[in-house]
Amino acid sequence: LESSIAKSFVFYILLFSSFVALISTSIQLFYEYKRDINAIQRTADQIEKSHKSTISQALWAYDSLILESQLEGINNLPGVLYACIKKNNKVLKEIGIRNLPQKAALYEYPLSHTAEKKEHQIGSLVVRINLSEVYEHLWDRVLLILITQTLKTFFVSLFILFLFYFLIGHFYNLFSYLVVCLY
């Protein structure tokens, strides 16, 4: 590190490696965020495909046991904080805690039933899915990724420094030997 060339070389390697580490960390976190959001969307899609029609039929017949069973099934899905069935803006059945301070995605599914070739709007299913876990997972990953990227950057820079010193040192010794031999 005595040579100013070596210092500049190491500085620029560290600078460039840090820049690449930040960019790669950002890209990796973006894809992990998208994956977690897609998992929440899959849960919402599953609710719509698996529960909506059964709840509509049970609400039309006002079968309280099936409504409660369906709400329990929804509440057992990953990340679901709250689910309720509303009719005329009144909550008929609910499960979970309605007003949690956590960040959540809110999904509302209109419930309808077809009778005598006419579709009747009979209410809605409202579901809150937790987003706090997504953000907590990202923060945990930020620390892990940044630490591993920083360590990788440090060791690669150290390797390049030794490689530079080894190669330049040998060239310098070879050049010095040739200069001495020529005189």
PDB file of C-alpha atoms in Angstrom:
ATOM      1  CA  LEU A   1       0.000   0.000   0.000  1.00  0.00           C
ATOM      2  CA  GLU A   2       3.049   2.289  -0.026  1.00  0.00           C
ATOM      3  CA  SER A   3       2.643   3.029  -3.731  1.00  0.00           C
ATOM      4  CA  SER A   4       0.119   5.688  -4.702  1.00  0.00           C
ATOM      5  CA  ILE A   5      -0.825   3.521  -7.692  1.00  0.00           C
ATOM      6  CA  ALA A   6      -1.664   0.648  -5.370  1.00  0.00           C
ATOM      7  CA  LYS A   7      -3.716   2.943  -3.116  1.00  0.00           C
ATOM      8  CA  SER A   8      -5.642   4.356  -6.061  1.00  0.00           C
ATOM      9  CA  PHE A   9      -6.118   0.873  -7.472  1.00  0.00           C
ATOM     10  CA  VAL A  10      -7.546  -0.458  -4.184  1.00  0.00           C
ATOM     11  CA  PHE A  11      -9.720   2.638  -3.713  1.00  0.00           C
ATOM     12  CA  TYR A  12     -11.312   2.302  -7.150  1.00  0.00           C
ATOM     13  CA  ILE A  13     -11.776  -1.438  -6.736  1.00  0.00           C
ATOM     14  CA  LEU A  14     -13.546  -0.862  -3.400  1.00  0.00           C
ATOM     15  CA  LEU A  15     -15.626   1.951  -4.858  1.00  0.00           C
ATOM     16  CA  PHE A  16     -16.723  -0.045  -7.895  1.00  0.00           C
ATOM     17  CA  SER A  17     -17.306  -3.227  -5.872  1.00  0.00           C
ATOM     18  CA  SER A  18     -19.422  -1.314  -3.358  1.00  0.00           C
ATOM     19  CA  PHE A  19     -21.479   0.171  -6.169  1.00  0.00           C
ATOM     20  CA  VAL A  20     -22.018  -3.278  -7.701  1.00  0.00           C
ATOM     21  CA  ALA A  21     -22.894  -4.687  -4.249  1.00  0.00           C
ATOM     22  CA  LEU A  22     -25.543  -1.994  -3.718  1.00  0.00           C
ATOM     23  CA  ILE A  23     -27.035  -2.526  -7.165  1.00  0.00           C
ATOM     24  CA  SER A  24     -27.113  -6.316  -6.801  1.00  0.00           C
ATOM     25  CA  THR A  25     -28.594  -6.004  -3.295  1.00  0.00           C
ATOM     26  CA  SER A  26     -31.313  -3.705  -4.614  1.00  0.00           C
ATOM     27  CA  ILE A  27     -32.161  -6.076  -7.450  1.00  0.00           C
ATOM     28  CA  GLN A  28     -32.246  -9.086  -5.142  1.00  0.00           C
ATOM     29  CA  LEU A  29     -34.485  -7.268  -2.637  1.00  0.00           C
ATOM     30  CA  PHE A  30     -36.816  -6.138  -5.413  1.00  0.00           C
ATOM     31  CA  TYR A  31     -37.299  -9.723  -6.586  1.00  0.00           C
ATOM     32  CA  GLU A  32     -37.831 -10.970  -3.036  1.00  0.00           C
ATOM     33  CA  TYR A  33     -40.411  -8.228  -2.450  1.00  0.00           C
ATOM     34  CA  LYS A  34     -42.210  -9.175  -5.676  1.00  0.00           C
ATOM     35  CA  ARG A  35     -42.164 -12.846  -4.628  1.00  0.00           C
ATOM     36  CA  ASP A  36     -43.684 -12.040  -1.226  1.00  0.00           C
ATOM     37  CA  ILE A  37     -46.345  -9.774  -2.767  1.00  0.00           C
ATOM     38  CA  ASN A  38     -47.148 -12.511  -5.299  1.00  0.00           C
ATOM     39  CA  ALA A  39     -47.615 -14.955  -2.394  1.00  0.00           C
ATOM     40  CA  ILE A  40     -50.145 -12.548  -0.858  1.00  0.00           C
ATOM     41  CA  GLN A  41     -51.889 -12.234  -4.221  1.00  0.00           C
ATOM     42  CA  ARG A  42     -52.019 -16.033  -4.512  1.00  0.00           C
ATOM     43  CA  THR A  43     -53.699 -16.162  -1.095  1.00  0.00           C
ATOM     44  CA  ALA A  44     -56.236 -13.559  -2.270  1.00  0.00           C
ATOM     45  CA  ASP A  45     -56.828 -15.521  -5.476  1.00  0.00           C
ATOM     46  CA  GLN A  46     -57.276 -18.718  -3.476  1.00  0.00           C
ATOM     47  CA  ILE A  47     -59.909 -17.008  -1.344  1.00  0.00           C
ATOM     48  CA  GLU A  48     -61.762 -15.859  -4.438  1.00  0.00           C
ATOM     49  CA  LYS A  49     -61.613 -19.255  -6.159  1.00  0.00           C
ATOM     50  CA  SER A  50     -62.190 -21.522  -3.164  1.00  0.00           C
ATOM     51  CA  HIS A  51     -64.418 -19.618  -0.781  1.00  0.00           C
ATOM     52  CA  LYS A  52     -66.376 -16.934  -2.602  1.00  0.00           C
ATOM     53  CA  SER A  53     -68.970 -19.164  -4.295  1.00  0.00           C
ATOM     54  CA  THR A  54     -69.570 -21.271  -1.172  1.00  0.00           C
ATOM     55  CA  ILE A  55     -69.991 -18.149   0.944  1.00  0.00           C
ATOM     56  CA  SER A  56     -72.395 -16.702  -1.648  1.00  0.00           C
ATOM     57  CA  GLN A  57     -74.557 -19.829  -1.559  1.00  0.00           C
ATOM     58  CA  ALA A  58     -74.466 -20.002   2.237  1.00  0.00           C
ATOM     59  CA  LEU A  59     -75.315 -16.320   2.520  1.00  0.00           C
ATOM     60  CA  TRP A  60     -78.243 -16.711   0.118  1.00  0.00           C
ATOM     61  CA  ALA A  61     -79.580 -19.573   2.246  1.00  0.00           C
ATOM     62  CA  TYR A  62     -78.242 -17.858   5.388  1.00  0.00           C
ATOM     63  CA  ASP A  63     -76.553 -21.015   6.604  1.00  0.00           C
ATOM     64  CA  SER A  64     -74.706 -19.660   9.621  1.00  0.00           C
ATOM     65  CA  LEU A  65     -72.599 -22.798  10.209  1.00  0.00           C
ATOM     66  CA  ILE A  66     -71.193 -22.820   6.665  1.00  0.00           C
ATOM     67  CA  LEU A  67     -70.491 -19.080   6.822  1.00  0.00           C
ATOM     68  CA  GLU A  68     -68.555 -19.509  10.071  1.00  0.00           C
ATOM     69  CA  SER A  69     -66.709 -22.538   8.693  1.00  0.00           C
ATOM     70  CA  GLN A  70     -65.697 -20.656   5.546  1.00  0.00           C
ATOM     71  CA  LEU A  71     -64.512 -17.658   7.550  1.00  0.00           C
ATOM     72  CA  GLU A  72     -62.419 -19.941   9.776  1.00  0.00           C
ATOM     73  CA  GLY A  73     -60.904 -21.526   6.671  1.00  0.00           C
ATOM     74  CA  ILE A  74     -60.013 -18.095   5.307  1.00  0.00           C
ATOM     75  CA  ASN A  75     -58.573 -17.010   8.654  1.00  0.00           C
ATOM     76  CA  ASN A  76     -56.282 -20.068   8.660  1.00  0.00           C
ATOM     77  CA  LEU A  77     -54.658 -19.049   5.375  1.00  0.00           C
ATOM     78  CA  PRO A  78     -51.145 -17.565   5.674  1.00  0.00           C
ATOM     79  CA  GLY A  79     -51.098 -13.880   6.510  1.00  0.00           C
ATOM     80  CA  VAL A  80     -54.871 -13.398   6.892  1.00  0.00           C
ATOM     81  CA  LEU A  81     -55.606 -11.059   9.786  1.00  0.00           C
ATOM     82  CA  TYR A  82     -59.324 -10.502   9.446  1.00  0.00           C
ATOM     83  CA  ALA A  83     -62.291 -11.613   7.358  1.00  0.00           C
ATOM     84  CA  CYS A  84     -65.915 -10.569   7.447  1.00  0.00           C
ATOM     85  CA  ILE A  85     -69.130 -10.918   5.507  1.00  0.00           C
ATOM     86  CA  LYS A  86     -71.087  -7.724   4.989  1.00  0.00           C
ATOM     87  CA  LYS A  87     -74.624  -7.202   3.813  1.00  0.00           C
ATOM     88  CA  ASN A  88     -75.984  -3.686   3.304  1.00  0.00           C
ATOM     89  CA  ASN A  89     -72.794  -2.314   4.932  1.00  0.00           C
ATOM     90  CA  LYS A  90     -73.491  -4.259   8.130  1.00  0.00           C
ATOM     91  CA  VAL A  91     -71.115  -6.938   9.349  1.00  0.00           C
ATOM     92  CA  LEU A  92     -72.965 -10.256   9.572  1.00  0.00           C
ATOM     93  CA  LYS A  93     -70.078 -12.523  10.538  1.00  0.00           C
ATOM     94  CA  GLU A  94     -66.431 -11.801  11.214  1.00  0.00           C
ATOM     95  CA  ILE A  95     -63.290 -13.508  12.387  1.00  0.00           C
ATOM     96  CA  GLY A  96     -59.946 -12.101  13.437  1.00  0.00           C
ATOM     97  CA  ILE A  97     -59.163  -8.661  14.793  1.00  0.00           C
ATOM     98  CA  ARG A  98     -60.710  -5.843  12.786  1.00  0.00           C
ATOM     99  CA  ASN A  99     -58.462  -2.878  13.621  1.00  0.00           C
ATOM    100  CA  LEU A 100     -54.876  -4.001  13.890  1.00  0.00           C
ATOM    101  CA  PRO A 101     -52.170  -1.345  13.557  1.00  0.00           C
ATOM    102  CA  GLN A 102     -50.258  -3.555  11.131  1.00  0.00           C
ATOM    103  CA  LYS A 103     -49.966  -2.732   7.459  1.00  0.00           C
ATOM    104  CA  ALA A 104     -52.367  -4.872   5.506  1.00  0.00           C
ATOM    105  CA  ALA A 105     -53.771  -5.330   2.041  1.00  0.00           C
ATOM    106  CA  LEU A 106     -57.533  -5.059   1.928  1.00  0.00           C
ATOM    107  CA  TYR A 107     -59.496  -7.222  -0.497  1.00  0.00           C
ATOM    108  CA  GLU A 108     -63.225  -6.954  -1.019  1.00  0.00           C
ATOM    109  CA  TYR A 109     -65.084  -9.556  -3.046  1.00  0.00           C
ATOM    110  CA  PRO A 110     -68.660  -8.870  -4.117  1.00  0.00           C
ATOM    111  CA  LEU A 111     -70.973 -11.766  -3.350  1.00  0.00           C
ATOM    112  CA  SER A 112     -73.786 -12.555  -5.735  1.00  0.00           C
ATOM    113  CA  HIS A 113     -76.262 -15.337  -6.327  1.00  0.00           C
ATOM    114  CA  THR A 114     -78.147 -16.200  -9.498  1.00  0.00           C
ATOM    115  CA  ALA A 115     -81.793 -17.110  -9.010  1.00  0.00           C
ATOM    116  CA  GLU A 116     -84.452 -17.316 -11.712  1.00  0.00           C
ATOM    117  CA  LYS A 117     -81.915 -16.193 -14.346  1.00  0.00           C
ATOM    118  CA  LYS A 118     -81.259 -12.993 -12.438  1.00  0.00           C
ATOM    119  CA  GLU A 119     -78.091 -12.123 -10.549  1.00  0.00           C
ATOM    120  CA  HIS A 120     -78.625 -10.690  -7.073  1.00  0.00           C
ATOM    121  CA  GLN A 121     -75.936  -8.754  -5.207  1.00  0.00           C
ATOM    122  CA  ILE A 122     -76.189 -10.132  -1.692  1.00  0.00           C
ATOM    123  CA  GLY A 123     -73.182  -8.689   0.097  1.00  0.00           C
ATOM    124  CA  SER A 124     -69.426  -8.713   0.153  1.00  0.00           C
ATOM    125  CA  LEU A 125     -66.528 -10.606   1.660  1.00  0.00           C
ATOM    126  CA  VAL A 126     -63.796  -8.389   3.117  1.00  0.00           C
ATOM    127  CA  VAL A 127     -60.357  -9.807   3.895  1.00  0.00           C
ATOM    128  CA  ARG A 128     -57.263  -8.136   5.388  1.00  0.00           C
ATOM    129  CA  ILE A 129     -53.920  -9.795   4.644  1.00  0.00           C
ATOM    130  CA  ASN A 130     -50.812  -8.873   6.617  1.00  0.00           C
ATOM    131  CA  LEU A 131     -48.070  -6.901   4.829  1.00  0.00           C
ATOM    132  CA  SER A 132     -45.932  -6.313   7.934  1.00  0.00           C
ATOM    133  CA  GLU A 133     -44.291  -9.714   7.570  1.00  0.00           C
ATOM    134  CA  VAL A 134     -43.231  -8.806   4.037  1.00  0.00           C
ATOM    135  CA  TYR A 135     -41.522  -5.633   5.262  1.00  0.00           C
ATOM    136  CA  GLU A 136     -39.926  -7.379   8.251  1.00  0.00           C
ATOM    137  CA  HIS A 137     -38.626 -10.122   5.969  1.00  0.00           C
ATOM    138  CA  LEU A 138     -37.135  -7.488   3.645  1.00  0.00           C
ATOM    139  CA  TRP A 139     -35.372  -5.685   6.491  1.00  0.00           C
ATOM    140  CA  ASP A 140     -33.916  -8.977   7.726  1.00  0.00           C
ATOM    141  CA  ARG A 141     -32.740  -9.747   4.208  1.00  0.00           C
ATOM    142  CA  VAL A 142     -31.249  -6.242   3.746  1.00  0.00           C
ATOM    143  CA  LEU A 143     -28.901  -6.759   6.667  1.00  0.00           C
ATOM    144  CA  LEU A 144     -27.906 -10.257   5.609  1.00  0.00           C
ATOM    145  CA  ILE A 145     -27.366  -9.336   1.966  1.00  0.00           C
ATOM    146  CA  LEU A 146     -25.425  -6.163   2.755  1.00  0.00           C
ATOM    147  CA  ILE A 147     -23.154  -7.978   5.207  1.00  0.00           C
ATOM    148  CA  THR A 148     -22.418 -10.802   2.753  1.00  0.00           C
ATOM    149  CA  GLN A 149     -21.918  -8.369  -0.139  1.00  0.00           C
ATOM    150  CA  THR A 150     -19.579  -6.229   1.978  1.00  0.00           C
ATOM    151  CA  LEU A 151     -17.534  -9.252   3.034  1.00  0.00           C
ATOM    152  CA  LYS A 152     -17.372 -10.456  -0.552  1.00  0.00           C
ATOM    153  CA  THR A 153     -16.264  -7.013  -1.713  1.00  0.00           C
ATOM    154  CA  PHE A 154     -13.579  -6.840   0.969  1.00  0.00           C
ATOM    155  CA  PHE A 155     -12.111 -10.260   0.184  1.00  0.00           C
ATOM    156  CA  VAL A 156     -12.189  -9.750  -3.584  1.00  0.00           C
ATOM    157  CA  SER A 157     -10.494  -6.366  -3.182  1.00  0.00           C
ATOM    158  CA  LEU A 158      -7.882  -7.889  -0.882  1.00  0.00           C
ATOM    159  CA  PHE A 159      -7.238 -10.652  -3.425  1.00  0.00           C
ATOM    160  CA  ILE A 160      -6.877  -8.138  -6.255  1.00  0.00           C
ATOM    161  CA  LEU A 161      -4.482  -6.076  -4.127  1.00  0.00           C
ATOM    162  CA  PHE A 162      -2.279  -9.101  -3.470  1.00  0.00           C
ATOM    163  CA  LEU A 163      -2.482 -10.071  -7.130  1.00  0.00           C
ATOM    164  CA  PHE A 164      -1.542  -6.536  -8.154  1.00  0.00           C
ATOM    165  CA  TYR A 165       1.317  -6.438  -5.651  1.00  0.00           C
ATOM    166  CA  PHE A 166       2.556  -9.875  -6.718  1.00  0.00           C
ATOM    167  CA  LEU A 167       2.448  -9.115 -10.458  1.00  0.00           C
ATOM    168  CA  ILE A 168       3.763  -5.545 -10.276  1.00  0.00           C
ATOM    169  CA  GLY A 169       6.387  -6.567  -7.742  1.00  0.00           C
ATOM    170  CA  HIS A 170       7.690  -9.298 -10.069  1.00  0.00           C
ATOM    171  CA  PHE A 171       7.634  -6.980 -13.069  1.00  0.00           C
ATOM    172  CA  TYR A 172       9.468  -4.347 -11.050  1.00  0.00           C
ATOM    173  CA  ASN A 173      12.105  -6.897  -9.947  1.00  0.00           C
ATOM    174  CA  LEU A 174      12.429  -8.194 -13.510  1.00  0.00           C
ATOM    175  CA  PHE A 175      12.748  -4.676 -14.871  1.00  0.00           C
ATOM    176  CA  SER A 176      15.345  -3.804 -12.201  1.00  0.00           C
ATOM    177  CA  TYR A 177      17.317  -6.954 -13.029  1.00  0.00           C
ATOM    178  CA  LEU A 178      17.283  -6.109 -16.756  1.00  0.00           C
ATOM    179  CA  VAL A 179      18.398  -2.535 -16.081  1.00  0.00           C
ATOM    180  CA  VAL A 180      21.281  -3.798 -13.905  1.00  0.00           C
ATOM    181  CA  CYS A 181      22.280  -6.395 -16.513  1.00  0.00           C
ATOM    182  CA  LEU A 182      22.276  -3.864 -19.349  1.00  0.00           C
ATOM    183  CA  TYR A 183      24.643  -1.501 -17.531  1.00  0.00           C
TER     184      TYR A 183
END
